[in-house]
C-alpha positions as CSV (number, residue, x, y, z in Angstrom):
1,X,-75.6,5.7,85.0
2,X,-77.8,3.0,83.6
3,X,-75.1,2.0,81.2
4,X,-72.7,1.3,84.1
5,X,-75.2,-1.0,85.7
6,X,-75.5,-3.0,82.4
7,X,-71.7,-3.3,82.1
8,X,-71.4,-4.7,85.6
9,X,-73.6,-7.7,84.8
10,X,-71.2,-10.4,83.5
11,X,-71.4,-14.2,83.0
12,X,-68.7,-14.5,85.6
13,X,-70.5,-12.5,88.3
14,X,-73.9,-14.1,87.8
15,X,-72.3,-17.6,87.4
16,X,-70.3,-17.3,90.6
17,X,-73.4,-16.2,92.6
18,X,-75.7,-18.9,91.3
19,X,-72.9,-21.5,91.4
20,X,-72.5,-20.8,95.1
21,X,-76.2,-21.0,95.6
22,X,-76.5,-24.4,93.8
23,X,-73.5,-25.7,95.7
24,X,-75.1,-24.9,99.0
25,X,-78.5,-26.3,97.9
26,X,-76.8,-29.6,96.8
27,X,-74.9,-29.8,100.1
28,X,-78.2,-29.3,102.0
29,X,-80.0,-31.9,99.9
30,X,-77.2,-34.5,100.3
31,X,-77.3,-33.9,104.1
32,X,-81.1,-34.5,104.1
33,X,-80.7,-37.7,102.0
34,X,-78.0,-38.9,104.3
35,X,-80.0,-38.2,107.5
36,X,-83.1,-39.9,106.0
37,X,-81.0,-43.0,105.2
38,X,-81.8,-42.8,101.5
39,X,-78.2,-43.1,100.3
40,X,-78.2,-45.2,97.2
41,X,-81.9,-44.7,96.3
42,X,-82.0,-44.2,92.6
43,X,-85.1,-42.1,92.5
44,X,-83.8,-39.7,95.2
45,X,-80.6,-39.2,93.3
46,X,-82.5,-37.8,90.3
47,X,-83.9,-34.9,92.3
48,X,-80.5,-33.2,92.4
49,X,-80.8,-32.8,88.6
50,X,-84.0,-30.9,89.1
51,X,-82.2,-28.6,91.4
52,X,-79.4,-28.1,88.8
53,X,-81.8,-27.4,85.9
54,X,-83.9,-25.0,88.1
55,X,-80.8,-23.0,89.3
56,X,-79.4,-22.7,85.8
57,X,-82.7,-21.4,84.6
58,X,-82.9,-18.9,87.4
59,X,-79.2,-17.8,86.7
60,X,-80.0,-17.3,83.0
61,X,-83.2,-15.4,83.9
62,X,-81.3,-13.2,86.4
63,X,-78.6,-12.5,83.8
64,X,-81.2,-11.3,81.3
65,X,-83.2,-9.3,83.9
66,X,-80.1,-7.6,85.3
67,X,-78.6,-6.9,81.9
68,X,-80.2,-5.6,78.7
69,X,-82.8,-8.4,78.4
70,X,-80.7,-10.4,75.8
71,X,-78.4,-13.4,76.2
72,X,-76.7,-15.1,73.4
73,X,-76.5,-18.8,73.1
74,X,-72.8,-18.8,73.9
75,X,-73.3,-16.7,77.0
76,X,-76.2,-18.9,78.2
77,X,-74.1,-22.1,77.7
78,X,-71.1,-20.5,79.4
79,X,-73.3,-19.4,82.3
80,X,-74.7,-22.8,82.8
81,X,-71.3,-24.4,82.7
82,X,-69.9,-21.9,85.1
83,X,-72.8,-22.5,87.5
84,X,-72.2,-26.3,87.3
85,X,-68.4,-26.0,87.7
86,X,-68.6,-23.8,90.8
87,X,-71.3,-25.9,92.4
88,X,-69.4,-29.1,91.6
89,X,-66.3,-27.8,93.3
90,X,-68.2,-26.7,96.4
91,X,-70.3,-29.8,96.7
92,X,-67.5,-32.2,95.9
93,X,-65.2,-30.6,98.4
94,X,-67.9,-31.0,101.0
95,X,-68.6,-34.6,100.1
96,X,-64.9,-35.4,100.4
97,X,-64.7,-33.8,103.8
98,X,-67.9,-35.5,104.8
99,X,-66.8,-39.0,103.7
100,X,-63.2,-38.7,104.9
101,X,-63.6,-37.0,108.3
102,X,-67.3,-36.6,109.4
103,X,-69.1,-39.8,108.4
104,X,-66.7,-42.4,107.3
105,X,-69.5,-45.1,107.2
106,X,-71.0,-43.8,103.9
107,X,-68.6,-45.8,101.8
108,X,-69.3,-49.0,103.9
109,X,-73.0,-48.4,103.5
110,X,-72.8,-48.1,99.7
111,X,-70.6,-51.2,99.5
112,X,-73.2,-53.2,101.6
113,X,-76.0,-52.0,99.3
114,X,-74.1,-52.9,96.2
115,X,-73.3,-56.3,97.7
116,X,-77.0,-56.9,98.5
117,X,-78.1,-55.9,95.0
118,X,-75.6,-58.2,93.4
119,X,-76.8,-61.1,95.5
120,X,-80.4,-60.3,94.7
121,X,-79.5,-60.4,90.9
122,X,-78.2,-64.0,91.3
123,X,-74.5,-63.4,91.1
124,X,-72.4,-66.4,92.2
125,X,-71.4,-66.3,95.9
126,X,-67.8,-65.2,95.3
127,X,-68.8,-62.6,92.6
128,X,-70.1,-59.9,94.9
129,X,-67.2,-60.3,97.3
130,X,-64.7,-59.9,94.5
131,X,-66.6,-56.9,93.1
132,X,-66.7,-55.2,96.6
133,X,-63.0,-55.9,97.2
134,X,-62.2,-54.4,93.7
135,X,-64.4,-51.4,94.4
136,X,-62.8,-50.9,97.8
137,X,-59.4,-51.0,96.3
138,X,-60.3,-48.5,93.6
139,X,-61.9,-46.1,96.0
140,X,-59.4,-46.3,98.9
141,X,-56.1,-46.7,97.1
142,X,-56.7,-44.8,93.9
143,X,-58.7,-41.9,95.5
144,X,-55.6,-39.7,95.7
145,X,-54.9,-40.2,92.0
146,X,-58.5,-39.6,91.0
147,X,-58.7,-36.5,93.2
148,X,-55.5,-35.1,91.8
149,X,-56.8,-35.6,88.3
150,X,-60.1,-33.9,89.2
151,X,-58.3,-30.9,90.7
152,X,-56.1,-30.7,87.6
153,X,-59.2,-30.9,85.3
154,X,-61.0,-28.2,87.4
155,X,-58.0,-25.9,87.3
156,X,-57.6,-26.4,83.6
157,X,-61.2,-25.8,82.8
158,X,-61.3,-22.9,85.1
159,X,-58.3,-21.3,83.5
160,X,-59.8,-21.8,80.0
161,X,-63.1,-20.4,81.1
162,X,-61.4,-17.4,82.7
163,X,-59.6,-16.6,79.5
164,X,-62.8,-16.9,77.5
165,X,-64.7,-14.7,79.9
166,X,-62.0,-12.0,79.7
167,X,-61.9,-12.1,75.9
168,X,-65.7,-12.3,75.4
């Protein structure tokens, strides 16, 4: 019976669980940052990396504790990548919905902050305007192309990861 429990612990099962947890944590953190008005604060953006490292560590620890106490380098790397992939899909989906339908002013806020930073650095008066117009064009007009490429990449990586998990 103990052998059955060991067989049930897989990189996929642990990765899905902890990827979901990390996705929810990142969504919660981004909402807190947004409500506090700290969008664009460089120091605050680094905190999300602490969450990522912490959750990957906890996922690898859980994998070893629920399994036989051993994890190869390949399984550890695969587990970390799976956690990040799943959390990225979840948090990116939320951010898209948030920016597109819930709070459409986020993009404008970021553009204004970038404009102010360019002016503070001494850029010529037309420079920031041209940069903001170019950025706006890239985000608004090309977003559908970028999002299609992102979905294609996620599906391709997911398919490759799924085949590796089945074979290994």
